[in-house]
Amino acid sequence: MSRAPRTVVLLAGPSGSGKSRLARLSGLPSLRLDDFYRDEDAPGLPRLASGVVDWDDPATWDDHAAATALVQVARRGVVTTPAYDISASRSTGTRTTDLGDAPAVIAEGIFATQLAGLGAGEEDADVPVWSIWLDRPRLANWWRRLRRDLHDHRKPVPVLLSRGVLLCRREPGLRAAALARGFTPMTMAEALARLESLGGQASPPASVAGG
């Protein structure tokens, strides 16, 4: 007898809001939506006035491939996806996500809101989907994002600084758009409790204070 599809948790929020940390704390397997970015030399990518690729524009990301991968892992429990290196701005291999006996998979990334229709179509109506917007203060997001990106050497420092200002300005609009698409705003603690209810082996809530 085949198993019913696992739940897909679309975990959205601004860059730096702690999506990856929440996924780790939940104890549930996760799939990195950032792995579906397009390579930097892909034709037609949107660019800022400075000429730098606008990696915060959904056009830099393959929503169709991401949705296909999520439906596959929900139904089969395993999927192989690209492995994207943000510092190199390109895919450098593949990675396999195996859910084992987990009841759900967390799909986290800034473009999770682009998958708002997942589970609502004729072809994927059997896939249960939860949609969460991680709601945290803008200045705290800015600091966590900058600290992380500098540590990981993701991009040149001038790019990180200018991008940080741009993202701070965009956050209210991104939040409003996410809620309009059906995402539920939650604090870190609220989201962790919600994910715990799925049966993940969550870490103690005392750990939630970090970014």
PDB file of C-alpha atoms in Angstrom:
ATOM      1  CA  MET A   1       0.000   0.000   0.000  1.00  0.00           C
ATOM      2  CA  SER A   2       1.473   3.339  -1.025  1.00  0.00           C
ATOM      3  CA  ARG A   3       2.014   6.038   1.557  1.00  0.00           C
ATOM      4  CA  ALA A   4       0.088   9.314   1.402  1.00  0.00           C
ATOM      5  CA  PRO A   5       2.210  12.315   0.347  1.00  0.00           C
ATOM      6  CA  ARG A   6       4.138  14.037   3.144  1.00  0.00           C
ATOM      7  CA  THR A   7       3.310  17.603   4.118  1.00  0.00           C
ATOM      8  CA  VAL A   8       5.279  20.360   2.389  1.00  0.00           C
ATOM      9  CA  VAL A   9       5.974  23.333   4.650  1.00  0.00           C
ATOM     10  CA  LEU A  10       6.689  26.454   2.595  1.00  0.00           C
ATOM     11  CA  LEU A  11       8.846  28.536   4.932  1.00  0.00           C
ATOM     12  CA  ALA A  12       9.236  32.090   3.661  1.00  0.00           C
ATOM     13  CA  GLY A  13      10.670  35.248   5.163  1.00  0.00           C
ATOM     14  CA  PRO A  14      13.242  37.952   4.471  1.00  0.00           C
ATOM     15  CA  SER A  15      16.871  37.040   4.007  1.00  0.00           C
ATOM     16  CA  GLY A  16      18.375  36.889   7.488  1.00  0.00           C
ATOM     17  CA  SER A  17      15.121  36.141   9.297  1.00  0.00           C
ATOM     18  CA  GLY A  18      16.314  32.712  10.478  1.00  0.00           C
ATOM     19  CA  LYS A  19      14.571  30.319   8.086  1.00  0.00           C
ATOM     20  CA  SER A  20      17.480  27.870   7.931  1.00  0.00           C
ATOM     21  CA  ARG A  21      17.877  27.999  11.704  1.00  0.00           C
ATOM     22  CA  LEU A  22      14.193  27.279  12.214  1.00  0.00           C
ATOM     23  CA  ALA A  23      14.402  24.337   9.821  1.00  0.00           C
ATOM     24  CA  ARG A  24      17.304  22.902  11.845  1.00  0.00           C
ATOM     25  CA  LEU A  25      15.540  23.439  15.172  1.00  0.00           C
ATOM     26  CA  SER A  26      12.383  21.727  13.937  1.00  0.00           C
ATOM     27  CA  GLY A  27      14.083  18.361  13.521  1.00  0.00           C
ATOM     28  CA  LEU A  28      12.376  17.906  10.147  1.00  0.00           C
ATOM     29  CA  PRO A  29      14.267  17.351   6.873  1.00  0.00           C
ATOM     30  CA  SER A  30      14.522  20.408   4.668  1.00  0.00           C
ATOM     31  CA  LEU A  31      14.996  21.272   1.024  1.00  0.00           C
ATOM     32  CA  ARG A  32      16.939  24.441   0.179  1.00  0.00           C
ATOM     33  CA  LEU A  33      15.019  26.525  -2.310  1.00  0.00           C
ATOM     34  CA  ASP A  34      18.173  28.585  -2.904  1.00  0.00           C
ATOM     35  CA  ASP A  35      19.484  25.580  -4.844  1.00  0.00           C
ATOM     36  CA  PHE A  36      17.118  26.508  -7.663  1.00  0.00           C
ATOM     37  CA  TYR A  37      18.790  29.833  -8.454  1.00  0.00           C
ATOM     38  CA  ARG A  38      19.886  30.175 -12.068  1.00  0.00           C
ATOM     39  CA  ASP A  39      23.585  30.401 -12.945  1.00  0.00           C
ATOM     40  CA  GLU A  40      24.981  33.926 -13.141  1.00  0.00           C
ATOM     41  CA  ASP A  41      25.627  33.627 -16.885  1.00  0.00           C
ATOM     42  CA  ALA A  42      22.073  32.502 -17.702  1.00  0.00           C
ATOM     43  CA  PRO A  43      20.592  34.798 -20.350  1.00  0.00           C
ATOM     44  CA  GLY A  44      18.105  37.507 -19.453  1.00  0.00           C
ATOM     45  CA  LEU A  45      18.680  37.738 -15.707  1.00  0.00           C
ATOM     46  CA  PRO A  46      17.346  40.981 -14.141  1.00  0.00           C
ATOM     47  CA  ARG A  47      20.004  43.492 -13.102  1.00  0.00           C
ATOM     48  CA  LEU A  48      20.229  46.490 -10.823  1.00  0.00           C
ATOM     49  CA  ALA A  49      21.271  49.911 -12.108  1.00  0.00           C
ATOM     50  CA  SER A  50      24.835  49.056 -11.045  1.00  0.00           C
ATOM     51  CA  GLY A  51      24.848  46.138 -13.485  1.00  0.00           C
ATOM     52  CA  VAL A  52      24.896  43.514 -10.716  1.00  0.00           C
ATOM     53  CA  VAL A  53      22.377  40.660 -11.023  1.00  0.00           C
ATOM     54  CA  ASP A  54      19.358  41.322  -8.792  1.00  0.00           C
ATOM     55  CA  TRP A  55      19.342  38.020  -6.930  1.00  0.00           C
ATOM     56  CA  ASP A  56      16.270  39.130  -4.974  1.00  0.00           C
ATOM     57  CA  ASP A  57      14.156  39.163  -8.133  1.00  0.00           C
ATOM     58  CA  PRO A  58      12.164  35.903  -8.610  1.00  0.00           C
ATOM     59  CA  ALA A  59      13.236  35.840 -12.268  1.00  0.00           C
ATOM     60  CA  THR A  60      16.686  34.668 -11.094  1.00  0.00           C
ATOM     61  CA  TRP A  61      15.070  31.508  -9.737  1.00  0.00           C
ATOM     62  CA  ASP A  62      13.538  28.387 -11.358  1.00  0.00           C
ATOM     63  CA  ASP A  63      10.107  28.105  -9.744  1.00  0.00           C
ATOM     64  CA  HIS A  64       8.981  25.256 -12.008  1.00  0.00           C
ATOM     65  CA  ALA A  65      11.947  23.039 -11.092  1.00  0.00           C
ATOM     66  CA  ALA A  66      11.445  23.806  -7.389  1.00  0.00           C
ATOM     67  CA  ALA A  67       7.735  22.921  -7.499  1.00  0.00           C
ATOM     68  CA  THR A  68       8.433  19.699  -9.408  1.00  0.00           C
ATOM     69  CA  ALA A  69      11.063  18.652  -6.850  1.00  0.00           C
ATOM     70  CA  LEU A  70       8.730  19.319  -3.925  1.00  0.00           C
ATOM     71  CA  VAL A  71       5.882  17.285  -5.383  1.00  0.00           C
ATOM     72  CA  GLN A  72       8.321  14.436  -6.062  1.00  0.00           C
ATOM     73  CA  VAL A  73       9.785  14.406  -2.551  1.00  0.00           C
ATOM     74  CA  ALA A  74       6.324  14.672  -0.987  1.00  0.00           C
ATOM     75  CA  ARG A  75       5.104  11.630  -2.918  1.00  0.00           C
ATOM     76  CA  ARG A  76       8.243   9.477  -3.097  1.00  0.00           C
ATOM     77  CA  GLY A  77      10.155  10.604  -0.006  1.00  0.00           C
ATOM     78  CA  VAL A  78      13.375  11.252  -1.904  1.00  0.00           C
ATOM     79  CA  VAL A  79      14.572  13.708  -4.553  1.00  0.00           C
ATOM     80  CA  THR A  80      17.838  14.836  -6.135  1.00  0.00           C
ATOM     81  CA  THR A  81      18.238  18.568  -6.710  1.00  0.00           C
ATOM     82  CA  PRO A  82      20.985  20.965  -7.808  1.00  0.00           C
ATOM     83  CA  ALA A  83      23.584  22.074  -5.252  1.00  0.00           C
ATOM     84  CA  TYR A  84      24.004  25.808  -5.702  1.00  0.00           C
ATOM     85  CA  ASP A  85      27.076  27.723  -4.529  1.00  0.00           C
ATOM     86  CA  ILE A  86      25.973  31.278  -3.743  1.00  0.00           C
ATOM     87  CA  SER A  87      29.527  32.640  -3.622  1.00  0.00           C
ATOM     88  CA  ALA A  88      30.183  31.224  -7.109  1.00  0.00           C
ATOM     89  CA  SER A  89      26.669  32.132  -8.355  1.00  0.00           C
ATOM     90  CA  ARG A  90      26.152  28.764 -10.009  1.00  0.00           C
ATOM     91  CA  SER A  91      25.202  25.149  -9.486  1.00  0.00           C
ATOM     92  CA  THR A  92      28.243  23.015  -8.640  1.00  0.00           C
ATOM     93  CA  GLY A  93      26.704  19.556  -8.361  1.00  0.00           C
ATOM     94  CA  THR A  94      23.682  17.799  -6.899  1.00  0.00           C
ATOM     95  CA  ARG A  95      22.321  16.869  -3.481  1.00  0.00           C
ATOM     96  CA  THR A  96      19.803  14.222  -2.428  1.00  0.00           C
ATOM     97  CA  THR A  97      17.051  14.857   0.115  1.00  0.00           C
ATOM     98  CA  ASP A  98      15.709  11.672   1.721  1.00  0.00           C
ATOM     99  CA  LEU A  99      12.785  12.102   4.130  1.00  0.00           C
ATOM    100  CA  GLY A 100      13.024   8.644   5.658  1.00  0.00           C
ATOM    101  CA  ASP A 101      10.029   8.296   7.985  1.00  0.00           C
ATOM    102  CA  ALA A 102       9.597  12.051   8.499  1.00  0.00           C
ATOM    103  CA  PRO A 103       6.012  13.283   8.141  1.00  0.00           C
ATOM    104  CA  ALA A 104       6.977  16.497   6.346  1.00  0.00           C
ATOM    105  CA  VAL A 105       9.658  18.409   4.494  1.00  0.00           C
ATOM    106  CA  ILE A 106      10.480  22.083   5.009  1.00  0.00           C
ATOM    107  CA  ALA A 107      11.059  24.075   1.819  1.00  0.00           C
ATOM    108  CA  GLU A 108      12.812  27.249   2.937  1.00  0.00           C
ATOM    109  CA  GLY A 109      13.991  30.242   0.973  1.00  0.00           C
ATOM    110  CA  ILE A 110      13.182  33.842   0.096  1.00  0.00           C
ATOM    111  CA  PHE A 111      11.200  32.715  -2.950  1.00  0.00           C
ATOM    112  CA  ALA A 112       8.959  30.236  -1.122  1.00  0.00           C
ATOM    113  CA  THR A 113       6.074  32.650  -1.699  1.00  0.00           C
ATOM    114  CA  GLN A 114       6.370  31.987  -5.441  1.00  0.00           C
ATOM    115  CA  LEU A 115       5.087  28.463  -4.729  1.00  0.00           C
ATOM    116  CA  ALA A 116       1.856  29.642  -3.101  1.00  0.00           C
ATOM    117  CA  GLY A 117      -0.285  27.607  -5.510  1.00  0.00           C
ATOM    118  CA  LEU A 118       1.442  24.312  -4.676  1.00  0.00           C
ATOM    119  CA  GLY A 119      -1.065  21.617  -3.735  1.00  0.00           C
ATOM    120  CA  ALA A 120      -3.986  23.500  -5.243  1.00  0.00           C
ATOM    121  CA  GLY A 121      -3.807  22.262  -8.828  1.00  0.00           C
ATOM    122  CA  GLU A 122      -5.266  19.168 -10.429  1.00  0.00           C
ATOM    123  CA  GLU A 123      -1.860  17.500 -10.725  1.00  0.00           C
ATOM    124  CA  ASP A 124      -0.694  18.084  -7.143  1.00  0.00           C
ATOM    125  CA  ALA A 125      -3.954  18.336  -5.180  1.00  0.00           C
ATOM    126  CA  ASP A 126      -2.926  15.286  -3.107  1.00  0.00           C
ATOM    127  CA  VAL A 127       0.054  17.154  -1.586  1.00  0.00           C
ATOM    128  CA  PRO A 128      -0.772  18.887   1.741  1.00  0.00           C
ATOM    129  CA  VAL A 129       0.914  22.294   2.050  1.00  0.00           C
ATOM    130  CA  TRP A 130       1.464  24.646   4.994  1.00  0.00           C
ATOM    131  CA  SER A 131       2.624  28.203   4.274  1.00  0.00           C
ATOM    132  CA  ILE A 132       4.517  30.152   6.955  1.00  0.00           C
ATOM    133  CA  TRP A 133       6.001  33.673   6.856  1.00  0.00           C
ATOM    134  CA  LEU A 134       8.731  34.041   9.500  1.00  0.00           C
ATOM    135  CA  ASP A 135       7.976  37.398  11.085  1.00  0.00           C
ATOM    136  CA  ARG A 136      10.951  39.104  12.744  1.00  0.00           C
ATOM    137  CA  PRO A 137      12.107  42.764  13.153  1.00  0.00           C
ATOM    138  CA  ARG A 138      13.656  44.404  10.101  1.00  0.00           C
ATOM    139  CA  LEU A 139      16.787  45.731  11.813  1.00  0.00           C
ATOM    140  CA  ALA A 140      17.477  42.357  13.386  1.00  0.00           C
ATOM    141  CA  ASN A 141      17.096  40.725   9.957  1.00  0.00           C
ATOM    142  CA  TRP A 142      19.513  43.272   8.481  1.00  0.00           C
ATOM    143  CA  TRP A 143      22.162  42.546  11.116  1.00  0.00           C
ATOM    144  CA  ARG A 144      21.843  38.753  10.934  1.00  0.00           C
ATOM    145  CA  ARG A 145      21.962  38.868   7.146  1.00  0.00           C
ATOM    146  CA  LEU A 146      25.076  41.057   7.032  1.00  0.00           C
ATOM    147  CA  ARG A 147      26.887  39.028   9.687  1.00  0.00           C
ATOM    148  CA  ARG A 148      26.104  35.767   7.881  1.00  0.00           C
ATOM    149  CA  ASP A 149      27.024  37.015   4.408  1.00  0.00           C
ATOM    150  CA  LEU A 150      30.303  38.519   5.577  1.00  0.00           C
ATOM    151  CA  HIS A 151      31.211  35.316   7.403  1.00  0.00           C
ATOM    152  CA  ASP A 152      30.382  33.163   4.365  1.00  0.00           C
ATOM    153  CA  HIS A 153      32.042  35.572   1.875  1.00  0.00           C
ATOM    154  CA  ARG A 154      28.889  35.335  -0.229  1.00  0.00           C
ATOM    155  CA  LYS A 155      29.522  38.472  -2.296  1.00  0.00           C
ATOM    156  CA  PRO A 156      31.925  41.465  -2.311  1.00  0.00           C
ATOM    157  CA  VAL A 157      31.418  43.785   0.683  1.00  0.00           C
ATOM    158  CA  PRO A 158      30.066  46.752  -1.365  1.00  0.00           C
ATOM    159  CA  VAL A 159      27.451  44.458  -2.899  1.00  0.00           C
ATOM    160  CA  LEU A 160      26.425  43.143   0.527  1.00  0.00           C
ATOM    161  CA  LEU A 161      26.066  46.642   1.967  1.00  0.00           C
ATOM    162  CA  SER A 162      24.010  48.049  -0.914  1.00  0.00           C
ATOM    163  CA  ARG A 163      21.894  44.896  -1.054  1.00  0.00           C
ATOM    164  CA  GLY A 164      21.237  45.129   2.674  1.00  0.00           C
ATOM    165  CA  VAL A 165      19.792  48.626   2.351  1.00  0.00           C
ATOM    166  CA  LEU A 166      17.643  47.567  -0.604  1.00  0.00           C
ATOM    167  CA  LEU A 167      16.289  44.519   1.231  1.00  0.00           C
ATOM    168  CA  CYS A 168      15.373  46.567   4.307  1.00  0.00           C
ATOM    169  CA  ARG A 169      13.305  48.853   2.117  1.00  0.00           C
ATOM    170  CA  ARG A 170      11.608  45.950   0.336  1.00  0.00           C
ATOM    171  CA  GLU A 171      10.637  43.969   3.452  1.00  0.00           C
ATOM    172  CA  PRO A 172       7.193  45.498   4.174  1.00  0.00           C
ATOM    173  CA  GLY A 173       6.113  44.932   0.579  1.00  0.00           C
ATOM    174  CA  LEU A 174       7.379  41.351   0.591  1.00  0.00           C
ATOM    175  CA  ARG A 175       5.502  40.639   3.803  1.00  0.00           C
ATOM    176  CA  ALA A 176       2.267  42.129   2.448  1.00  0.00           C
ATOM    177  CA  ALA A 177       2.577  40.082  -0.754  1.00  0.00           C
ATOM    178  CA  ALA A 178       3.217  36.869   1.214  1.00  0.00           C
ATOM    179  CA  LEU A 179       0.161  37.363   3.409  1.00  0.00           C
ATOM    180  CA  ALA A 180      -1.945  38.111   0.330  1.00  0.00           C
ATOM    181  CA  ARG A 181      -0.839  34.745  -1.066  1.00  0.00           C
ATOM    182  CA  GLY A 182      -2.032  32.903   2.013  1.00  0.00           C
ATOM    183  CA  PHE A 183       1.106  32.743   4.148  1.00  0.00           C
ATOM    184  CA  THR A 184       0.581  32.939   7.912  1.00  0.00           C
ATOM    185  CA  PRO A 185       2.911  35.299   9.821  1.00  0.00           C
ATOM    186  CA  MET A 186       4.558  33.654  12.851  1.00  0.00           C
ATOM    187  CA  THR A 187       7.334  34.449  15.278  1.00  0.00           C
ATOM    188  CA  MET A 188      10.203  31.986  15.577  1.00  0.00           C
ATOM    189  CA  ALA A 189       8.654  30.395  18.682  1.00  0.00           C
ATOM    190  CA  GLU A 190       5.196  30.165  17.113  1.00  0.00           C
ATOM    191  CA  ALA A 191       6.567  28.595  13.941  1.00  0.00           C
ATOM    192  CA  LEU A 192       8.640  26.090  15.908  1.00  0.00           C
ATOM    193  CA  ALA A 193       5.589  25.020  17.912  1.00  0.00           C
ATOM    194  CA  ARG A 194       3.591  24.678  14.686  1.00  0.00           C
ATOM    195  CA  LEU A 195       6.271  22.484  13.111  1.00  0.00           C
ATOM    196  CA  GLU A 196       6.562  20.433  16.289  1.00  0.00           C
ATOM    197  CA  SER A 197       2.906  19.509  15.888  1.00  0.00           C
ATOM    198  CA  LEU A 198       3.837  17.673  12.685  1.00  0.00           C
ATOM    199  CA  GLY A 199       5.898  15.212  14.684  1.00  0.00           C
ATOM    200  CA  GLY A 200       9.433  16.563  14.211  1.00  0.00           C
ATOM    201  CA  GLN A 201      11.941  16.170  17.017  1.00  0.00           C
ATOM    202  CA  ALA A 202      12.266  19.875  17.731  1.00  0.00           C
ATOM    203  CA  SER A 203      15.032  21.342  19.864  1.00  0.00           C
ATOM    204  CA  PRO A 204      14.024  23.018  23.143  1.00  0.00           C
ATOM    205  CA  PRO A 205      12.326  26.419  22.637  1.00  0.00           C
ATOM    206  CA  ALA A 206      15.071  28.050  24.736  1.00  0.00           C
ATOM    207  CA  SER A 207      17.314  27.775  21.688  1.00  0.00           C
ATOM    208  CA  VAL A 208      15.064  30.006  19.596  1.00  0.00           C
ATOM    209  CA  ALA A 209      16.518  33.331  20.674  1.00  0.00           C
ATOM    210  CA  GLY A 210      19.402  33.197  18.169  1.00  0.00           C
ATOM    211  CA  GLY A 211      19.298  34.378  14.550  1.00  0.00           C
TER     212      GLY A 211
END
